[in-house]
Short mmCIF file of C-alpha atoms in Angstrom, two decimals:
data_model
loop_
_atom_site.label_atom_id
_atom_site.label_comp_id
_atom_site.label_asym_id
_atom_site.label_seq_id
_atom_site.Cartn_x
_atom_site.Cartn_y
_atom_site.Cartn_z
CA LYS A 1 -21.76 101.93 55.78
CA ILE A 2 -24.90 99.82 55.96
CA MET A 3 -26.14 101.41 52.70
CA LYS A 4 -22.70 100.85 51.07
CA LEU A 5 -22.69 97.17 52.16
CA PHE A 6 -26.24 96.77 50.92
CA LEU A 7 -25.45 98.26 47.53
CA THR A 8 -22.28 96.18 47.22
CA SER A 9 -24.14 93.02 48.12
CA PHE A 10 -27.04 93.95 45.85
CA LEU A 11 -24.71 94.57 42.88
CA CYS A 12 -22.95 91.25 43.49
CA LEU A 13 -26.28 89.46 43.43
CA ILE A 14 -27.26 91.31 40.20
CA LEU A 15 -24.02 90.24 38.58
CA ILE A 16 -24.39 86.64 39.74
CA ALA A 17 -27.96 86.60 38.39
CA ALA A 18 -26.86 88.10 35.07
CA HIS A 19 -24.00 85.60 34.74
CA SER A 20 -26.27 82.68 35.54
CA GLN A 21 -28.70 83.57 32.86
CA THR A 22 -27.81 80.47 32.97
CA VAL A 23 -27.54 77.71 30.58
CA ASP A 24 -31.13 76.53 30.98
CA GLU A 25 -32.58 80.00 30.44
CA ILE A 26 -30.43 80.60 27.38
CA ILE A 27 -31.41 77.21 25.89
CA GLN A 28 -35.11 77.74 26.64
CA LYS A 29 -35.00 81.04 24.87
CA HIS A 30 -32.98 79.60 21.99
CA ALA A 31 -35.41 76.66 21.60
CA ALA A 32 -38.39 79.05 21.70
CA THR A 33 -36.81 81.14 18.99
CA MET A 34 -36.51 78.07 16.76
CA GLY A 35 -40.15 77.20 17.27
CA GLY A 36 -40.18 75.40 20.59
CA LEU A 37 -38.79 72.03 21.58
CA ASP A 38 -42.26 70.37 21.86
CA ALA A 39 -43.25 71.60 18.43
CA MET A 40 -39.95 70.38 16.89
CA ASN A 41 -40.29 66.93 18.52
CA LYS A 42 -43.92 66.56 17.28
CA VAL A 43 -42.80 66.83 13.63
CA SER A 44 -43.10 63.37 12.12
CA SER A 45 -40.74 63.83 9.19
CA PHE A 46 -38.96 66.40 7.06
CA LYS A 47 -37.20 66.68 3.72
CA ILE A 48 -34.48 69.05 2.63
CA THR A 49 -33.36 69.71 -0.90
CA GLY A 50 -30.61 72.06 -1.96
CA THR A 51 -26.97 72.31 -3.05
CA VAL A 52 -23.56 72.03 -1.48
CA THR A 53 -20.77 74.02 -3.06
CA ALA A 54 -17.24 72.63 -2.47
CA GLN A 55 -14.03 73.33 -4.36
CA GLY A 56 -15.97 75.12 -7.05
CA ASN A 57 -18.39 72.28 -7.64
CA GLU A 58 -22.18 72.75 -7.03
CA LEU A 59 -23.64 69.45 -5.93
CA PRO A 60 -27.35 68.62 -5.49
CA ILE A 61 -28.22 67.26 -2.01
CA THR A 62 -31.36 65.64 -0.66
CA THR A 63 -31.97 64.68 2.94
CA GLN A 64 -35.02 62.70 4.16
CA VAL A 65 -35.73 62.25 7.88
CA ILE A 66 -38.11 60.35 10.08
CA ASN A 67 -37.80 62.63 13.07
CA GLY A 68 -35.76 61.10 15.92
CA LYS A 69 -35.32 57.80 14.21
CA ALA A 70 -33.73 57.73 10.78
CA SER A 71 -32.10 59.91 8.07
CA ARG A 72 -30.89 59.43 4.55
CA ASN A 73 -28.58 61.91 2.87
CA GLU A 74 -27.75 61.79 -0.85
CA VAL A 75 -25.22 63.96 -2.64
CA GLU A 76 -25.01 63.73 -6.43
CA VAL A 77 -21.44 63.96 -7.84
CA MET A 78 -20.92 63.59 -11.60
CA GLY A 79 -23.93 61.32 -12.02
CA GLN A 80 -23.04 59.10 -9.01
CA TYR A 81 -24.42 59.33 -5.45
CA ILE A 82 -22.75 59.46 -2.07
CA ILE A 83 -25.36 58.02 0.27
CA THR A 84 -25.23 58.17 4.11
CA VAL A 85 -27.90 56.62 6.25
CA TYR A 86 -28.65 56.52 10.01
CA ASP A 87 -31.35 54.10 11.11
CA ASN A 88 -32.29 53.68 14.76
CA GLY A 89 -28.80 53.21 16.22
CA LYS A 90 -26.98 51.94 13.14
CA GLY A 91 -25.52 53.61 10.11
CA TRP A 92 -24.07 52.85 6.71
CA THR A 93 -22.71 54.65 3.69
CA ILE A 94 -22.03 54.15 -0.02
CA ASN A 95 -19.27 56.32 -1.53
CA PRO A 96 -17.95 55.28 -4.97
CA PHE A 97 -15.26 57.92 -4.71
CA THR A 98 -13.58 56.20 -1.86
CA GLY A 99 -13.95 52.71 -3.28
CA ALA A 100 -16.98 51.91 -1.13
CA SER A 101 -19.37 51.06 -3.93
CA GLU A 102 -21.32 48.75 -1.53
CA ALA A 103 -22.82 49.70 1.83
CA THR A 104 -20.19 50.10 4.53
CA ASP A 105 -21.01 50.42 8.24
CA ILE A 106 -20.61 53.74 10.00
CA THR A 107 -19.39 53.66 13.63
CA GLY A 108 -17.98 55.93 16.35
CA THR A 109 -18.00 59.67 16.14
CA GLN A 110 -19.32 59.67 12.59
CA LEU A 111 -22.35 57.54 13.64
CA ALA A 112 -23.02 59.96 16.58
CA ASP A 113 -22.94 62.89 14.12
CA TYR A 114 -25.47 61.26 11.82
CA LYS A 115 -27.67 60.26 14.82
CA SER A 116 -27.91 63.96 15.82
CA GLN A 117 -28.87 64.88 12.19
CA ALA A 118 -31.79 62.48 12.39
CA SER A 119 -33.73 64.90 14.63
CA LEU A 120 -35.17 68.33 13.87
CA ALA A 121 -34.24 69.52 17.36
CA SER A 122 -30.47 69.94 17.72
CA ASN A 123 -28.25 68.40 20.38
CA LEU A 124 -28.10 71.86 21.85
CA ALA A 125 -31.88 72.51 22.11
CA ASP A 126 -32.55 68.99 23.36
CA TYR A 127 -29.34 68.38 25.39
CA LYS A 128 -31.09 67.39 28.60
CA ASN A 129 -33.32 64.69 27.15
CA ARG A 130 -30.29 63.25 25.35
CA GLY A 131 -28.10 63.21 28.40
CA HIS A 132 -25.47 65.64 27.09
CA GLN A 133 -23.52 67.94 29.37
CA LEU A 134 -23.76 71.72 28.75
CA GLU A 135 -22.02 74.56 30.47
CA SER A 136 -21.59 78.28 29.96
CA VAL A 137 -18.06 79.48 29.20
CA GLY A 138 -18.76 83.21 29.07
CA GLN A 139 -19.35 85.49 26.12
CA GLU A 140 -17.56 86.05 22.88
CA ASP A 141 -17.99 88.19 19.77
CA VAL A 142 -18.54 86.48 16.43
CA ASP A 143 -18.21 88.84 13.47
CA GLY A 144 -19.22 91.73 15.72
CA ILE A 145 -22.19 89.89 17.30
CA LYS A 146 -22.09 89.49 21.09
CA CYS A 147 -22.72 85.81 21.79
CA PHE A 148 -23.18 83.42 24.74
CA LYS A 149 -20.56 80.72 24.42
CA LEU A 150 -21.69 77.27 25.47
CA LYS A 151 -19.72 74.07 25.71
CA LEU A 152 -21.57 70.83 24.95
CA THR A 153 -20.12 67.40 25.65
CA THR A 154 -22.05 64.58 24.04
CA LYS A 155 -23.11 61.54 26.06
CA ASP A 156 -22.26 58.92 23.43
CA ASP A 157 -18.67 59.82 22.56
CA SER A 158 -17.66 62.76 24.81
CA LYS A 159 -17.22 65.01 21.72
CA ILE A 160 -16.94 68.69 22.59
CA THR A 161 -18.67 71.35 20.53
CA TYR A 162 -18.83 75.05 21.29
CA TYR A 163 -22.03 76.89 20.34
CA PHE A 164 -22.28 80.68 19.99
CA ILE A 165 -25.77 82.03 20.65
CA ASN A 166 -26.68 85.60 19.79
CA ALA A 167 -27.07 87.38 23.14
CA THR A 168 -29.83 89.60 21.71
CA ASP A 169 -32.24 87.25 19.86
CA TYR A 170 -30.92 83.77 21.01
CA VAL A 171 -30.37 82.61 17.44
CA LEU A 172 -27.44 80.25 16.81
CA VAL A 173 -24.59 82.03 15.01
CA LYS A 174 -21.76 79.46 14.99
CA ALA A 175 -20.73 76.01 16.12
CA ALA A 176 -17.08 75.02 16.49
CA THR A 177 -15.46 71.62 17.11
CA LYS A 178 -12.46 69.44 16.27
CA ARG A 179 -12.77 66.99 13.44
CA ASP A 180 -10.66 64.21 11.99
CA MET A 181 -10.10 64.73 8.28
CA GLN A 182 -7.95 62.10 6.55
CA GLY A 183 -6.11 61.36 9.78
CA GLU A 184 -5.50 64.98 10.66
CA GLU A 185 -7.30 66.91 13.43
CA VAL A 186 -8.72 70.17 12.14
CA ASP A 187 -10.74 73.07 13.53
CA ALA A 188 -14.20 72.95 11.97
CA GLU A 189 -16.62 75.84 12.26
CA THR A 190 -20.18 76.08 10.93
CA PHE A 191 -21.76 79.51 10.41
CA TYR A 192 -25.60 79.69 10.32
CA SER A 193 -27.66 82.30 8.40
CA ASP A 194 -30.85 82.99 6.42
CA LEU A 195 -33.28 81.78 9.10
CA LYS A 196 -36.76 81.18 7.69
CA ASP A 197 -40.10 80.36 9.26
CA PHE A 198 -42.13 77.28 8.24
CA ASN A 199 -45.46 77.22 10.06
CA GLY A 200 -43.74 78.32 13.31
CA ILE A 201 -40.67 76.11 12.95
CA LYS A 202 -37.49 77.98 12.07
CA TYR A 203 -34.73 76.56 9.82
CA PHE A 204 -31.40 77.93 8.62
CA MET A 205 -31.32 77.96 4.83
CA THR A 206 -27.56 78.65 4.56
CA ARG A 207 -24.65 76.97 6.41
CA ILE A 208 -21.02 77.78 5.67
CA GLN A 209 -18.35 75.38 6.98
CA LYS A 210 -14.79 76.47 7.52
CA VAL A 211 -11.83 74.23 8.17
CA ASN A 212 -8.80 75.82 9.88
CA GLY A 213 -10.31 79.20 9.06
CA GLU A 214 -10.80 78.61 5.33
CA VAL A 215 -14.18 78.11 3.64
CA PHE A 216 -14.54 74.40 2.97
CA SER A 217 -18.20 74.14 1.81
CA GLU A 218 -21.45 76.04 1.60
CA MET A 219 -24.90 74.48 1.84
CA HIS A 220 -27.91 76.33 0.51
CA VAL A 221 -31.36 74.89 1.11
CA ASP A 222 -33.85 75.45 -1.68
CA LYS A 223 -36.79 73.59 -0.12
CA PHE A 224 -37.60 72.56 3.44
CA GLU A 225 -40.76 70.42 3.87
CA LEU A 226 -42.34 69.29 7.15
CA ASN A 227 -44.45 66.20 7.79
CA VAL A 228 -44.03 64.72 4.28
CA PRO A 229 -44.36 61.00 3.37
CA VAL A 230 -41.05 59.14 3.79
CA ASP A 231 -40.62 55.55 2.78
CA GLU A 232 -38.94 53.59 5.63
CA ALA A 233 -37.46 51.19 3.09
CA ILE A 234 -34.91 53.81 1.94
CA PHE A 235 -33.07 53.39 5.27
CA LYS A 236 -32.53 49.67 5.04
CA LYS A 237 -28.97 48.69 4.24
CA GLN A 238 -28.49 47.99 0.55
#
């Protein structure tokens, strides 16, 4: 009986330890897989060039970032540019296709989204330093891949995003959240693939976004450059 009790207790402890591979351990392994949080935060700047395919249109895109401080995203559409900028707590956009031919302020959830894009380290990898809440909500398969499912609630706007981390190699497979599109709440999923190494820093070269289960857009990165000169003047409101 003593042996049976010991084995039962031992197995329970093993299961608890396995379950609590806990959020911090998962994130530490995930961050290490991506190059390490310290290394990502030491990057001064980066530049991304590529294309976004949406509704059959292939659109050139350029993103320039001063890491942790500012980002500028430009998408070329029929010779005109949709520009979105985050700069140290504030944001603005120019979008001639919505009638905003002059700079218009960005606020709320959209501003929080662009703030997170102004850092090489993701909200997930750097959740503690940014004050976000993160919890494990079990495991789930994504396209046949067994994943840890993590729920992140952002500090600024309490937005909830679910992240699916490959349980074998700790690479991000998918992120899922709710988004407002033209006044309608939709299920938005981003699938990550084609992970490449740049002097120890890893970056996904392909991202596919689905809305309510249908492919909405695909982003393919042609060039990813670290620690390149970025003119701070490009972030100032035009």
